[in-house]
PDB file of C-alpha atoms in Angstrom:
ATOM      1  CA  UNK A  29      76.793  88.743  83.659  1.00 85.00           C
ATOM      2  CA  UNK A  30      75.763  86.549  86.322  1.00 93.00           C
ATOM      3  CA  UNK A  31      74.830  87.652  89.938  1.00 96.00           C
ATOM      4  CA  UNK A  32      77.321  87.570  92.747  1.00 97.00           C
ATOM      5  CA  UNK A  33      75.364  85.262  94.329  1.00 97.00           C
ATOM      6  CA  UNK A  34      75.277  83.028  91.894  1.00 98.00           C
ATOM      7  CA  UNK A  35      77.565  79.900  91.556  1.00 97.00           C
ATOM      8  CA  UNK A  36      76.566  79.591  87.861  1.00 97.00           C
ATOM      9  CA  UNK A  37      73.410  79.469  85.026  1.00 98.00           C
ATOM     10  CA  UNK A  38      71.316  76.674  84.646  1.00 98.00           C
ATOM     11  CA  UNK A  39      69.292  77.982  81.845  1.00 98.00           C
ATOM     12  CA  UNK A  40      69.985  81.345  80.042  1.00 98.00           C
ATOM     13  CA  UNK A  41      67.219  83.610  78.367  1.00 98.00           C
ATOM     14  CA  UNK A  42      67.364  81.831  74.930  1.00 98.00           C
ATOM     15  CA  UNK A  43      66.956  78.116  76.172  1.00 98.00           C
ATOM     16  CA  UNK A  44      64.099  79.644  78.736  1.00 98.00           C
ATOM     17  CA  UNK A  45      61.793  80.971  75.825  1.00 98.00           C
ATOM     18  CA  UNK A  46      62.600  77.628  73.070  1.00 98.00           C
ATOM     19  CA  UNK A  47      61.442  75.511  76.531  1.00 98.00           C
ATOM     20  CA  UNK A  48      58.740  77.417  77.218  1.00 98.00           C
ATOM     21  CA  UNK A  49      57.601  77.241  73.340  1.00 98.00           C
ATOM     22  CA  UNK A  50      58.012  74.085  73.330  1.00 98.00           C
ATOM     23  CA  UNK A  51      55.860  73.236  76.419  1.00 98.00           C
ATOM     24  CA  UNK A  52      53.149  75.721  74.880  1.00 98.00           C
ATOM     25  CA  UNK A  53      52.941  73.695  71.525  1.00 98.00           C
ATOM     26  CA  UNK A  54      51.810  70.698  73.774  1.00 98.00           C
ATOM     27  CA  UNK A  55      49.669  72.290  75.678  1.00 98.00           C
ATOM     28  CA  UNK A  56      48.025  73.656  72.375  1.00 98.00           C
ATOM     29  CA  UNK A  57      47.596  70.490  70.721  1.00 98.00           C
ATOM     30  CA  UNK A  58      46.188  68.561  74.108  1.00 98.00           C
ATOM     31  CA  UNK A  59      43.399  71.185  74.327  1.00 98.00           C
ATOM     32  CA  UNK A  60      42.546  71.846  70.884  1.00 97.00           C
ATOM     33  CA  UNK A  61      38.912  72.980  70.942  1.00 95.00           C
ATOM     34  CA  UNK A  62      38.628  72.816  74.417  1.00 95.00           C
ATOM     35  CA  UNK A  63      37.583  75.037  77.452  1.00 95.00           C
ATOM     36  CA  UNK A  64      40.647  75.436  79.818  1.00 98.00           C
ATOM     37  CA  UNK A  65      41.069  77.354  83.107  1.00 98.00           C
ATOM     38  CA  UNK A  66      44.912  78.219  83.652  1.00 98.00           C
ATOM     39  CA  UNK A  67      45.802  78.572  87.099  1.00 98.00           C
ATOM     40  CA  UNK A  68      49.352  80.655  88.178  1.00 97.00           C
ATOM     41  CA  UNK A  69      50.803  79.676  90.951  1.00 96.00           C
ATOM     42  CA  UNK A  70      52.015  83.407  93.070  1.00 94.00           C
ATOM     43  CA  UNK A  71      54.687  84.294  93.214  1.00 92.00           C
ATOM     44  CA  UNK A  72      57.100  82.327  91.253  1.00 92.00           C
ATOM     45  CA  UNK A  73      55.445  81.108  88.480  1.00 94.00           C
ATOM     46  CA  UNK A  74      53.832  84.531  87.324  1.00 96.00           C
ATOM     47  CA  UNK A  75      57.047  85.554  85.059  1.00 97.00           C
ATOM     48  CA  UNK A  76      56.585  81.637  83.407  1.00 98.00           C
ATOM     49  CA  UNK A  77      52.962  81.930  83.285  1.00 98.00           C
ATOM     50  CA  UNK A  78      53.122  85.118  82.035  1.00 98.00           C
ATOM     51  CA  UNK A  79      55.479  83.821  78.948  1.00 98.00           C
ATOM     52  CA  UNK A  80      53.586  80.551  78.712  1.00 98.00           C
ATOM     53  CA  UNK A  81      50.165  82.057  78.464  1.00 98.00           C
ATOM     54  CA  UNK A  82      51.012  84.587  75.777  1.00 97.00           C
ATOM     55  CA  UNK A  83      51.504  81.224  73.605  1.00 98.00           C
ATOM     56  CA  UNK A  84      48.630  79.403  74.451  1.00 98.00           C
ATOM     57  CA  UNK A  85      46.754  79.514  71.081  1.00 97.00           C
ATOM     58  CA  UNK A  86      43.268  77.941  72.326  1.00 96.00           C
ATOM     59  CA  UNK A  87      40.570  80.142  71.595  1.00 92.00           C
ATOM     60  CA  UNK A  88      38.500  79.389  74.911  1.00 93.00           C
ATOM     61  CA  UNK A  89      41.631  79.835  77.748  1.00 96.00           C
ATOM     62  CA  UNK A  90      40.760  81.681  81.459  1.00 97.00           C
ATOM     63  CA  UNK A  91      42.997  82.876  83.920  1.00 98.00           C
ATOM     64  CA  UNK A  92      42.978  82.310  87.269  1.00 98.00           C
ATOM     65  CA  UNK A  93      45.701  82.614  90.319  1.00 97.00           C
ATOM     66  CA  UNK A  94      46.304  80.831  93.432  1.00 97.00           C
ATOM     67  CA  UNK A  95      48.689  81.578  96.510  1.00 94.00           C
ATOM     68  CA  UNK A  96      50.268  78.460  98.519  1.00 89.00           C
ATOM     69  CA  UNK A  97      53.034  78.570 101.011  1.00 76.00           C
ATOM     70  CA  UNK A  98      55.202  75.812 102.871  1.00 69.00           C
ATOM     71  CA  UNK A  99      58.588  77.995 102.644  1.00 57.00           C
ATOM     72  CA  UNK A 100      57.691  81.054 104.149  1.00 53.00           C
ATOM     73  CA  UNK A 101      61.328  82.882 104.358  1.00 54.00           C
ATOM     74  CA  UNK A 102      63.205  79.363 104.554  1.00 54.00           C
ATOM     75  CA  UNK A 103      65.239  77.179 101.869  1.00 56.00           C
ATOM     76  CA  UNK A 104      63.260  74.128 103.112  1.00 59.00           C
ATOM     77  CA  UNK A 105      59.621  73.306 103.120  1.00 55.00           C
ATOM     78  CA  UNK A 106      58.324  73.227 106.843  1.00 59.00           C
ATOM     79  CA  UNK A 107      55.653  70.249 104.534  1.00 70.00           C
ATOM     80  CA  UNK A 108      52.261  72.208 106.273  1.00 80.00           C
ATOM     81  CA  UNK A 109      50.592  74.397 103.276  1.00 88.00           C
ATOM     82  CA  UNK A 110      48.761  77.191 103.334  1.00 87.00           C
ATOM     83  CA  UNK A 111      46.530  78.285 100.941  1.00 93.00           C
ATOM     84  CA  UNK A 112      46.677  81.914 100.932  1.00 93.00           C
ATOM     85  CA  UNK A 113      44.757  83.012  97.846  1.00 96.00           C
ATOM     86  CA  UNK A 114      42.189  80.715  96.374  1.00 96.00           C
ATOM     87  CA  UNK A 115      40.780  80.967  92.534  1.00 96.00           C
ATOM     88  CA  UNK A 116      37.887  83.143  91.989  1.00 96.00           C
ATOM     89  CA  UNK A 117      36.343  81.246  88.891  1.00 95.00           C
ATOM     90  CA  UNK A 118      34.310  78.458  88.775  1.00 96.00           C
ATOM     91  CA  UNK A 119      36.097  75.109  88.134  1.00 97.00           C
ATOM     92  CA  UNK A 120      32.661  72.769  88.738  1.00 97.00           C
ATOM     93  CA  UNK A 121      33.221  70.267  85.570  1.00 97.00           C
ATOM     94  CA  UNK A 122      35.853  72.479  83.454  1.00 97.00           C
ATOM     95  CA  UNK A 123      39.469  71.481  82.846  1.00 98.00           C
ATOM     96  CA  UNK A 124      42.544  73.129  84.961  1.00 98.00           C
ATOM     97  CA  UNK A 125      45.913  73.638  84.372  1.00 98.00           C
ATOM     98  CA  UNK A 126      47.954  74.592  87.296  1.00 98.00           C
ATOM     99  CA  UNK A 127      51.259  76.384  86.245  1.00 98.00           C
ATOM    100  CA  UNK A 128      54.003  76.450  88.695  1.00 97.00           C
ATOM    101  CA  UNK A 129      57.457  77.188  88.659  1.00 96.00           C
ATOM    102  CA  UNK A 130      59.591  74.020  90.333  1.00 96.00           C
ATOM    103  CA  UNK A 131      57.927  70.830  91.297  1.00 96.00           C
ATOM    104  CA  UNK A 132      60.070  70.193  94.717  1.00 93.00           C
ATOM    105  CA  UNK A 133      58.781  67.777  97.236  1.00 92.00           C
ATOM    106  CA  UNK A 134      55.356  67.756  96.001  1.00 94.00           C
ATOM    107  CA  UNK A 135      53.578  69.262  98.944  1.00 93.00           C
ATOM    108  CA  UNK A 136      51.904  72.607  97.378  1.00 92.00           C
ATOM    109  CA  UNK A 137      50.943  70.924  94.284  1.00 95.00           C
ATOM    110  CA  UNK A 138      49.587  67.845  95.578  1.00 95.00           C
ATOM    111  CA  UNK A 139      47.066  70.341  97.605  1.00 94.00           C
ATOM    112  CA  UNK A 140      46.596  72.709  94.961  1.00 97.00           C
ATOM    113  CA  UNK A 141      45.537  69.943  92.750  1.00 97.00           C
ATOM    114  CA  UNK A 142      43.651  67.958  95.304  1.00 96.00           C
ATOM    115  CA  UNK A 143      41.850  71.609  96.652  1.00 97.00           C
ATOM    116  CA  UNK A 144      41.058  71.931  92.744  1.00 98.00           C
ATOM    117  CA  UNK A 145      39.198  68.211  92.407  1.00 98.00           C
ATOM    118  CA  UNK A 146      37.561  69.053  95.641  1.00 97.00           C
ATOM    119  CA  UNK A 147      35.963  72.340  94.377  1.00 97.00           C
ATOM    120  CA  UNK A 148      34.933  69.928  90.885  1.00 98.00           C
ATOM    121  CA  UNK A 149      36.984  70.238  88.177  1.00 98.00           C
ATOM    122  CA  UNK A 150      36.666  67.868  85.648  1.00 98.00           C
ATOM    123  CA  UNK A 151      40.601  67.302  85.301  1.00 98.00           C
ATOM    124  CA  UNK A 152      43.252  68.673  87.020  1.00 98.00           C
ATOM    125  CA  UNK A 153      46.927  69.181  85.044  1.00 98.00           C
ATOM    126  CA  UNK A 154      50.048  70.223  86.072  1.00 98.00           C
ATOM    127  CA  UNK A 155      52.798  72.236  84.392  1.00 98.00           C
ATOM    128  CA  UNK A 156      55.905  72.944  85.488  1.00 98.00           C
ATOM    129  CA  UNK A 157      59.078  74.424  84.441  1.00 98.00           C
ATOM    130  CA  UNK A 158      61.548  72.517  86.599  1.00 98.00           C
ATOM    131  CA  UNK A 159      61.021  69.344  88.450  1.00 98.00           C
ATOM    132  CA  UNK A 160      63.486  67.915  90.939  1.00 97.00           C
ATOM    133  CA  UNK A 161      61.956  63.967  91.093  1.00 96.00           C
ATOM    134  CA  UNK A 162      64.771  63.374  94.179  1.00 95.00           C
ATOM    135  CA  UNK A 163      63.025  65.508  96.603  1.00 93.00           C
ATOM    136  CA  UNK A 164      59.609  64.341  96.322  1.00 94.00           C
ATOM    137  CA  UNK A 165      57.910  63.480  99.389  1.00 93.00           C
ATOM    138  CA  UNK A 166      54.592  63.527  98.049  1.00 93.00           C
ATOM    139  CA  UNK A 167      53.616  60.906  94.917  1.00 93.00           C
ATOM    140  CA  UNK A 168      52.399  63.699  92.303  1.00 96.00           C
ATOM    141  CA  UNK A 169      53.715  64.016  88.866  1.00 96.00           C
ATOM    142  CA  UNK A 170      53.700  66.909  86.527  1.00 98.00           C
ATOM    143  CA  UNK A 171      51.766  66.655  83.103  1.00 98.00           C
ATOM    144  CA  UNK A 172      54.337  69.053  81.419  1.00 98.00           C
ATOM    145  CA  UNK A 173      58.028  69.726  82.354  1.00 98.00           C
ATOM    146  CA  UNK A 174      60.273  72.166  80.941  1.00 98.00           C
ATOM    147  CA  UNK A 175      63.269  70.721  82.642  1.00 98.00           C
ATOM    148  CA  UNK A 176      64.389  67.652  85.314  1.00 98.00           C
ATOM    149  CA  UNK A 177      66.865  69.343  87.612  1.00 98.00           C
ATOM    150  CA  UNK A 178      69.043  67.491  90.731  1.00 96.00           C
ATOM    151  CA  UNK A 179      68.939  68.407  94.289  1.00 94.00           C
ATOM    152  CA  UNK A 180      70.199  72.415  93.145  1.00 95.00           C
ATOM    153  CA  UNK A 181      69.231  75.265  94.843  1.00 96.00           C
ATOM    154  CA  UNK A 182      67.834  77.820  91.685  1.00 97.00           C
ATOM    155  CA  UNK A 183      66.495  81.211  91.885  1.00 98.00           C
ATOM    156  CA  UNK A 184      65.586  83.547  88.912  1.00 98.00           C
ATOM    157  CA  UNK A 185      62.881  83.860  86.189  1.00 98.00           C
ATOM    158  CA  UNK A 186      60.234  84.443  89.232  1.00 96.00           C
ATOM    159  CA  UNK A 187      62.240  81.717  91.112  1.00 96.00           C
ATOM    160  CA  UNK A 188      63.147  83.335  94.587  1.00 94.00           C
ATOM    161  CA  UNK A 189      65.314  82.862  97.843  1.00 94.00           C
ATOM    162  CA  UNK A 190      63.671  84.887 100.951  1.00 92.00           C
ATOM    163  CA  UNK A 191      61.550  87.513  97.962  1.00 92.00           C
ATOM    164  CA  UNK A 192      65.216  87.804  96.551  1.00 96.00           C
ATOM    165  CA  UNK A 193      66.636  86.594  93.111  1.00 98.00           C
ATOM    166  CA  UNK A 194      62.695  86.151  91.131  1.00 96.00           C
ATOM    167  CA  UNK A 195      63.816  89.505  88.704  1.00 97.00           C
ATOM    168  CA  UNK A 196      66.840  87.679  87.117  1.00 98.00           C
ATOM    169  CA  UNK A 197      66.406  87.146  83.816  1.00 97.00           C
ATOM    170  CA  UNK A 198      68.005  83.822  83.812  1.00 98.00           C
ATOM    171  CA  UNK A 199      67.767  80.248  86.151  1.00 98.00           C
ATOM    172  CA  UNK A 200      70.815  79.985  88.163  1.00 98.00           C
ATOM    173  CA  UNK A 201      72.154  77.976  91.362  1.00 98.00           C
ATOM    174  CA  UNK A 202      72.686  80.124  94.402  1.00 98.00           C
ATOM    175  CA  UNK A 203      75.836  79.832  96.000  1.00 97.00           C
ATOM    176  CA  UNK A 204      75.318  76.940  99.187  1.00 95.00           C
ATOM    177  CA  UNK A 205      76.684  79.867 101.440  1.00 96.00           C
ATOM    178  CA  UNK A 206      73.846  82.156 100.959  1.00 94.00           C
ATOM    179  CA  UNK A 207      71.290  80.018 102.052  1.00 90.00           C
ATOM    180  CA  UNK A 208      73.013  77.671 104.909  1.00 87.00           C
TER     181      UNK A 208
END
């Protein structure tokens, strides 16, 4: 049963977990035998990461989190981020994953990624679950997608509006009236 303040589901439970298996099997394969530091994204990506990491098969695989801001309580990026919460590990020549939830207008990632190459990681990787190409103001592309999405408005699976919405089990589009 969908939320009342939902205007319908973009991805149910089922299609979630075969997405997120799928992206997992790639990931596998690309770092067969190697060292990799996997980086969450707070807050939205933890419930993905959490599911994504479970499947990561490597046998040498660290876990790390960042928190980034550019939304604060808004439904548009004011474009200034803010780390909040930097890694703890050291990234100096070792490969990093960053694991987000939607790849929007580029802003976060493009620092996350940039803060990680800065600090010395050998390579730098993104994954993301959505990715919505039409809003990008920065020029940064995502290594793994789950799923291109328009210009929609989503909340659910760790996705929020305003702290609201990230316990749903499923992806859905909020209703325009919620957040105008």
């Amino acid at each position: 049963m969908l939320h009342k303040d939902i205007f319908e589901e973009l991805m149910n439970e089922e299609e979630l977990a075969k997405t997120v298996a799928a992206m997992a099997e790639k990931i596998n394969a690309d770092y067969a035998g190697r060292e990799l530091i996997v980086v969450g994204v707070l807050k939205g990506g933890v419930i993905f990461l959490a599911d994504l990491f479970r499947q990561l098969t490597l046998d040498n695989c660290q876990l790390d989190f960042m928190a980034a801001s550019s939304y604060g309580n808004n439904a548009v990026s004011s474009g200034v981020v803010n780390i909040t919460k930097d890694i703890t590990c050291n990234v100096i020549g070792r490969d990093v994953l960053i694991v987000e939830d939607i790849l929007d207008t580029g802003n976060t990632l493009s620092c996350l990624k940039n803060h990680l190459l800065e600090k010395g990681a050998a390579s730098v990787k993104i994954c993301t679950l959505f990715d919505k190409p039409s809003r990008r103001k920065k020029p940064i592309k995502a290594d793994y997608t789950g799923r291109v999405i328009e210009d929609l408005f989503i909340v659910g699976y760790g996705l929020d509006y305003s702290e609201h919405y990230r316990n749903l089990p499923y992806v859905g589009v909020l209703k325009s009236e919620i957040y105008s």
